[in-house]
Amino acid sequence: MHSDLVASRSADPKDSRESKNGGGPQLDAVSLAIIEQLQEDGRRPYAAIGKAVGLSEAAVRQRVQKLLDQGVMQIVAVTDPLTVGFRRQAMVGVNVEGDVEAVADALAAMAECEYVVMTAGSFDLMVEIVCEDDDHLLEVINKRIRAVPGVRSTESFVYLKLKKQTYMWGTR
């Protein structure tokens, strides 16, 4: 298990500075460089990051805390689900009748749903599910996801083998 950084743009209404893409806070070049350093190694010492980006250790610590507080990034341990007891993963395409956001919120509240995204195309939502085994996956899809009001249909894509999973997309 190693530590990685998962970066995302936040639409936090408390931050009045908007980025070019209409998302969350505007990030300067130094903040972007700090994010990239942490994407390479989520446990990199603040002193080493400071040296790379031209700031003191204390200034890096403050910037990282601000990025965490604003929801711009998270620093988490990324594990291989197989090694921690989750033997079945699947991506589930969901078609919705009515309010897509309400269904997305209901699915996002389920512990097994690790990734929920609203999409354009054949499905209204794509949901990544991590389960202990096939019986658990069946229970989650059949008894819980399909029971959510507004879910019209689902299509499951069971993972056979994970070939690549990174969070190294950098910054723009």
PDB file of C-alpha atoms in Angstrom:
ATOM      1  CA  MET A   1       0.000   0.000   0.000  1.00  0.00           C
ATOM      2  CA  HIS A   2       1.292   3.449  -0.797  1.00  0.00           C
ATOM      3  CA  SER A   3      -0.023   6.922  -0.370  1.00  0.00           C
ATOM      4  CA  ASP A   4      -1.218   8.944  -3.332  1.00  0.00           C
ATOM      5  CA  LEU A   5      -2.908  12.257  -3.790  1.00  0.00           C
ATOM      6  CA  VAL A   6      -6.290  12.466  -5.415  1.00  0.00           C
ATOM      7  CA  ALA A   7      -6.792  15.958  -6.824  1.00  0.00           C
ATOM      8  CA  SER A   8     -10.102  17.356  -7.908  1.00  0.00           C
ATOM      9  CA  ARG A   9     -11.544  20.763  -8.623  1.00  0.00           C
ATOM     10  CA  SER A  10     -14.007  21.881  -5.995  1.00  0.00           C
ATOM     11  CA  ALA A  11     -17.183  23.864  -6.588  1.00  0.00           C
ATOM     12  CA  ASP A  12     -17.069  25.242  -3.053  1.00  0.00           C
ATOM     13  CA  PRO A  13     -19.419  28.238  -2.940  1.00  0.00           C
ATOM     14  CA  LYS A  14     -17.414  29.681  -0.018  1.00  0.00           C
ATOM     15  CA  ASP A  15     -14.489  30.432  -2.332  1.00  0.00           C
ATOM     16  CA  SER A  16     -15.285  33.592  -4.263  1.00  0.00           C
ATOM     17  CA  ARG A  17     -12.396  33.294  -6.715  1.00  0.00           C
ATOM     18  CA  GLU A  18     -13.547  31.207  -9.651  1.00  0.00           C
ATOM     19  CA  SER A  19     -11.225  29.373 -12.000  1.00  0.00           C
ATOM     20  CA  LYS A  20     -11.321  29.684 -15.772  1.00  0.00           C
ATOM     21  CA  ASN A  21     -13.411  26.532 -16.092  1.00  0.00           C
ATOM     22  CA  GLY A  22     -16.106  27.826 -13.708  1.00  0.00           C
ATOM     23  CA  GLY A  23     -15.101  25.315 -11.046  1.00  0.00           C
ATOM     24  CA  GLY A  24     -13.580  25.915  -7.646  1.00  0.00           C
ATOM     25  CA  PRO A  25     -10.793  28.138  -6.446  1.00  0.00           C
ATOM     26  CA  GLN A  26      -8.252  29.611  -8.836  1.00  0.00           C
ATOM     27  CA  LEU A  27      -4.922  27.891  -8.327  1.00  0.00           C
ATOM     28  CA  ASP A  28      -1.638  29.682  -8.922  1.00  0.00           C
ATOM     29  CA  ALA A  29       1.455  28.052 -10.422  1.00  0.00           C
ATOM     30  CA  VAL A  30       2.952  27.304  -7.000  1.00  0.00           C
ATOM     31  CA  SER A  31      -0.182  25.528  -5.750  1.00  0.00           C
ATOM     32  CA  LEU A  32      -0.298  23.498  -8.967  1.00  0.00           C
ATOM     33  CA  ALA A  33       3.370  22.578  -8.516  1.00  0.00           C
ATOM     34  CA  ILE A  34       2.690  21.471  -4.923  1.00  0.00           C
ATOM     35  CA  ILE A  35      -0.178  19.281  -6.147  1.00  0.00           C
ATOM     36  CA  GLU A  36       2.073  17.704  -8.774  1.00  0.00           C
ATOM     37  CA  GLN A  37       4.740  16.994  -6.153  1.00  0.00           C
ATOM     38  CA  LEU A  38       2.164  15.256  -3.967  1.00  0.00           C
ATOM     39  CA  GLN A  39       0.738  13.317  -6.911  1.00  0.00           C
ATOM     40  CA  GLU A  40       4.213  11.845  -7.433  1.00  0.00           C
ATOM     41  CA  ASP A  41       4.529  10.953  -3.730  1.00  0.00           C
ATOM     42  CA  GLY A  42       1.749  11.696  -1.250  1.00  0.00           C
ATOM     43  CA  ARG A  43       4.211  11.293   1.633  1.00  0.00           C
ATOM     44  CA  ARG A  44       6.869  13.648   0.256  1.00  0.00           C
ATOM     45  CA  PRO A  45       8.157  15.869   3.094  1.00  0.00           C
ATOM     46  CA  TYR A  46       7.071  19.509   3.046  1.00  0.00           C
ATOM     47  CA  ALA A  47      10.738  20.554   3.151  1.00  0.00           C
ATOM     48  CA  ALA A  48      11.435  18.645  -0.085  1.00  0.00           C
ATOM     49  CA  ILE A  49       8.339  20.127  -1.726  1.00  0.00           C
ATOM     50  CA  GLY A  50       9.413  23.591  -0.587  1.00  0.00           C
ATOM     51  CA  LYS A  51      12.822  23.126  -2.171  1.00  0.00           C
ATOM     52  CA  ALA A  52      11.215  22.042  -5.449  1.00  0.00           C
ATOM     53  CA  VAL A  53       8.700  24.932  -5.589  1.00  0.00           C
ATOM     54  CA  GLY A  54      10.721  27.703  -3.939  1.00  0.00           C
ATOM     55  CA  LEU A  55       8.858  28.013  -0.623  1.00  0.00           C
ATOM     56  CA  SER A  56       9.680  27.367   3.018  1.00  0.00           C
ATOM     57  CA  GLU A  57       8.471  24.205   4.705  1.00  0.00           C
ATOM     58  CA  ALA A  58       5.982  26.257   6.749  1.00  0.00           C
ATOM     59  CA  ALA A  59       4.591  27.969   3.634  1.00  0.00           C
ATOM     60  CA  VAL A  60       4.109  24.597   1.925  1.00  0.00           C
ATOM     61  CA  ARG A  61       2.346  23.237   5.033  1.00  0.00           C
ATOM     62  CA  GLN A  62      -0.044  26.219   5.001  1.00  0.00           C
ATOM     63  CA  ARG A  63      -0.739  25.885   1.282  1.00  0.00           C
ATOM     64  CA  VAL A  64      -1.380  22.138   1.541  1.00  0.00           C
ATOM     65  CA  GLN A  65      -3.776  22.689   4.436  1.00  0.00           C
ATOM     66  CA  LYS A  66      -5.627  25.359   2.439  1.00  0.00           C
ATOM     67  CA  LEU A  67      -5.896  23.029  -0.580  1.00  0.00           C
ATOM     68  CA  LEU A  68      -7.273  20.297   1.689  1.00  0.00           C
ATOM     69  CA  ASP A  69      -9.713  22.700   3.405  1.00  0.00           C
ATOM     70  CA  GLN A  70     -10.986  23.988   0.038  1.00  0.00           C
ATOM     71  CA  GLY A  71     -11.618  20.438  -1.183  1.00  0.00           C
ATOM     72  CA  VAL A  72      -9.151  20.864  -4.059  1.00  0.00           C
ATOM     73  CA  MET A  73      -7.350  17.648  -3.107  1.00  0.00           C
ATOM     74  CA  GLN A  74      -7.255  14.739  -0.694  1.00  0.00           C
ATOM     75  CA  ILE A  75      -4.251  12.813   0.518  1.00  0.00           C
ATOM     76  CA  VAL A  76      -5.241   9.169   0.913  1.00  0.00           C
ATOM     77  CA  ALA A  77      -3.766   5.678   0.956  1.00  0.00           C
ATOM     78  CA  VAL A  78      -4.691   3.989  -2.323  1.00  0.00           C
ATOM     79  CA  THR A  79      -4.918   0.229  -1.893  1.00  0.00           C
ATOM     80  CA  ASP A  80      -5.326  -2.732  -4.181  1.00  0.00           C
ATOM     81  CA  PRO A  81      -8.865  -3.894  -3.280  1.00  0.00           C
ATOM     82  CA  LEU A  82      -7.904  -7.572  -3.739  1.00  0.00           C
ATOM     83  CA  THR A  83      -5.260  -7.367  -1.021  1.00  0.00           C
ATOM     84  CA  VAL A  84      -7.698  -5.931   1.545  1.00  0.00           C
ATOM     85  CA  GLY A  85     -10.539  -8.414   1.051  1.00  0.00           C
ATOM     86  CA  PHE A  86     -12.569  -6.958  -1.813  1.00  0.00           C
ATOM     87  CA  ARG A  87     -12.486  -9.645  -4.505  1.00  0.00           C
ATOM     88  CA  ARG A  88     -15.136  -8.252  -6.852  1.00  0.00           C
ATOM     89  CA  GLN A  89     -15.256  -4.876  -8.600  1.00  0.00           C
ATOM     90  CA  ALA A  90     -17.613  -3.697 -11.288  1.00  0.00           C
ATOM     91  CA  MET A  91     -18.560  -0.589 -13.193  1.00  0.00           C
ATOM     92  CA  VAL A  92     -22.325  -0.254 -13.386  1.00  0.00           C
ATOM     93  CA  GLY A  93     -24.050   1.870 -16.010  1.00  0.00           C
ATOM     94  CA  VAL A  94     -27.326   3.261 -14.665  1.00  0.00           C
ATOM     95  CA  ASN A  95     -30.245   4.681 -16.661  1.00  0.00           C
ATOM     96  CA  VAL A  96     -32.483   7.040 -14.708  1.00  0.00           C
ATOM     97  CA  GLU A  97     -36.039   8.306 -14.990  1.00  0.00           C
ATOM     98  CA  GLY A  98     -36.466  11.728 -13.465  1.00  0.00           C
ATOM     99  CA  ASP A  99     -33.878  13.553 -11.365  1.00  0.00           C
ATOM    100  CA  VAL A 100     -30.411  12.187 -12.130  1.00  0.00           C
ATOM    101  CA  GLU A 101     -28.812  14.143  -9.281  1.00  0.00           C
ATOM    102  CA  ALA A 102     -31.146  12.616  -6.689  1.00  0.00           C
ATOM    103  CA  VAL A 103     -30.240   9.113  -7.858  1.00  0.00           C
ATOM    104  CA  ALA A 104     -26.536  10.013  -7.948  1.00  0.00           C
ATOM    105  CA  ASP A 105     -26.761  11.295  -4.361  1.00  0.00           C
ATOM    106  CA  ALA A 106     -28.500   8.104  -3.203  1.00  0.00           C
ATOM    107  CA  LEU A 107     -25.854   5.912  -4.850  1.00  0.00           C
ATOM    108  CA  ALA A 108     -22.988   8.066  -3.552  1.00  0.00           C
ATOM    109  CA  ALA A 109     -24.278   7.426  -0.018  1.00  0.00           C
ATOM    110  CA  MET A 110     -23.713   3.660  -0.421  1.00  0.00           C
ATOM    111  CA  ALA A 111     -20.377   2.530   1.023  1.00  0.00           C
ATOM    112  CA  GLU A 112     -19.758   0.090  -1.857  1.00  0.00           C
ATOM    113  CA  CYS A 113     -20.107   2.839  -4.496  1.00  0.00           C
ATOM    114  CA  GLU A 114     -16.605   4.276  -4.692  1.00  0.00           C
ATOM    115  CA  TYR A 115     -17.084   6.409  -7.797  1.00  0.00           C
ATOM    116  CA  VAL A 116     -20.293   7.991  -9.066  1.00  0.00           C
ATOM    117  CA  VAL A 117     -20.277  10.203 -12.140  1.00  0.00           C
ATOM    118  CA  MET A 118     -23.089  11.743 -14.178  1.00  0.00           C
ATOM    119  CA  THR A 119     -22.465  11.125 -17.878  1.00  0.00           C
ATOM    120  CA  ALA A 120     -23.697  11.919 -21.346  1.00  0.00           C
ATOM    121  CA  GLY A 121     -24.208   8.936 -23.624  1.00  0.00           C
ATOM    122  CA  SER A 122     -25.733   5.507 -23.181  1.00  0.00           C
ATOM    123  CA  PHE A 123     -25.944   5.809 -19.389  1.00  0.00           C
ATOM    124  CA  ASP A 124     -26.976   8.644 -17.109  1.00  0.00           C
ATOM    125  CA  LEU A 125     -24.581   7.477 -14.385  1.00  0.00           C
ATOM    126  CA  MET A 126     -21.493   5.318 -14.146  1.00  0.00           C
ATOM    127  CA  VAL A 127     -20.894   3.794 -10.726  1.00  0.00           C
ATOM    128  CA  GLU A 128     -17.824   1.860  -9.620  1.00  0.00           C
ATOM    129  CA  ILE A 129     -18.649  -0.749  -7.002  1.00  0.00           C
ATOM    130  CA  VAL A 130     -16.181  -2.548  -4.746  1.00  0.00           C
ATOM    131  CA  CYS A 131     -17.512  -5.725  -3.065  1.00  0.00           C
ATOM    132  CA  GLU A 132     -16.261  -8.668  -1.058  1.00  0.00           C
ATOM    133  CA  ASP A 133     -17.477 -11.309  -3.523  1.00  0.00           C
ATOM    134  CA  ASP A 134     -20.089 -12.091  -6.203  1.00  0.00           C
ATOM    135  CA  ASP A 135     -22.885 -12.567  -3.655  1.00  0.00           C
ATOM    136  CA  HIS A 136     -22.161  -9.133  -2.192  1.00  0.00           C
ATOM    137  CA  LEU A 137     -22.111  -7.591  -5.701  1.00  0.00           C
ATOM    138  CA  LEU A 138     -25.447  -9.207  -6.537  1.00  0.00           C
ATOM    139  CA  GLU A 139     -26.989  -7.898  -3.306  1.00  0.00           C
ATOM    140  CA  VAL A 140     -25.734  -4.357  -3.945  1.00  0.00           C
ATOM    141  CA  ILE A 141     -26.979  -4.242  -7.543  1.00  0.00           C
ATOM    142  CA  ASN A 142     -30.207  -6.206  -7.210  1.00  0.00           C
ATOM    143  CA  LYS A 143     -31.474  -5.203  -3.777  1.00  0.00           C
ATOM    144  CA  ARG A 144     -29.999  -1.745  -3.293  1.00  0.00           C
ATOM    145  CA  ILE A 145     -29.120   0.063  -6.529  1.00  0.00           C
ATOM    146  CA  ARG A 146     -32.160  -1.166  -8.459  1.00  0.00           C
ATOM    147  CA  ALA A 147     -34.353  -0.295  -5.445  1.00  0.00           C
ATOM    148  CA  VAL A 148     -33.403   3.399  -5.593  1.00  0.00           C
ATOM    149  CA  PRO A 149     -36.388   5.430  -6.833  1.00  0.00           C
ATOM    150  CA  GLY A 150     -35.705   6.641 -10.378  1.00  0.00           C
ATOM    151  CA  VAL A 151     -33.360   3.801 -11.404  1.00  0.00           C
ATOM    152  CA  ARG A 152     -34.807   2.483 -14.670  1.00  0.00           C
ATOM    153  CA  SER A 153     -32.118  -0.041 -15.619  1.00  0.00           C
ATOM    154  CA  THR A 154     -28.539  -1.095 -14.956  1.00  0.00           C
ATOM    155  CA  GLU A 155     -25.793  -2.788 -16.936  1.00  0.00           C
ATOM    156  CA  SER A 156     -22.841  -4.299 -15.093  1.00  0.00           C
ATOM    157  CA  PHE A 157     -19.263  -4.534 -16.302  1.00  0.00           C
ATOM    158  CA  VAL A 158     -17.439  -6.917 -13.952  1.00  0.00           C
ATOM    159  CA  TYR A 159     -13.690  -6.315 -13.671  1.00  0.00           C
ATOM    160  CA  LEU A 160     -11.615  -9.357 -14.586  1.00  0.00           C
ATOM    161  CA  LYS A 161      -8.192  -7.797 -14.051  1.00  0.00           C
ATOM    162  CA  LEU A 162      -6.993  -4.329 -13.141  1.00  0.00           C
ATOM    163  CA  LYS A 163      -4.203  -3.310 -15.507  1.00  0.00           C
ATOM    164  CA  LYS A 164      -3.730   0.354 -14.563  1.00  0.00           C
ATOM    165  CA  GLN A 165      -4.918   2.648 -11.805  1.00  0.00           C
ATOM    166  CA  THR A 166      -3.099   5.924 -11.283  1.00  0.00           C
ATOM    167  CA  TYR A 167      -3.856   9.418 -10.140  1.00  0.00           C
ATOM    168  CA  MET A 168      -0.930  11.009 -11.949  1.00  0.00           C
ATOM    169  CA  TRP A 169      -2.793  13.199 -14.429  1.00  0.00           C
ATOM    170  CA  GLY A 170      -0.920  16.281 -13.284  1.00  0.00           C
ATOM    171  CA  THR A 171      -2.454  19.745 -13.393  1.00  0.00           C
ATOM    172  CA  ARG A 172      -3.509  22.220 -16.051  1.00  0.00           C
TER     173      ARG A 172
END
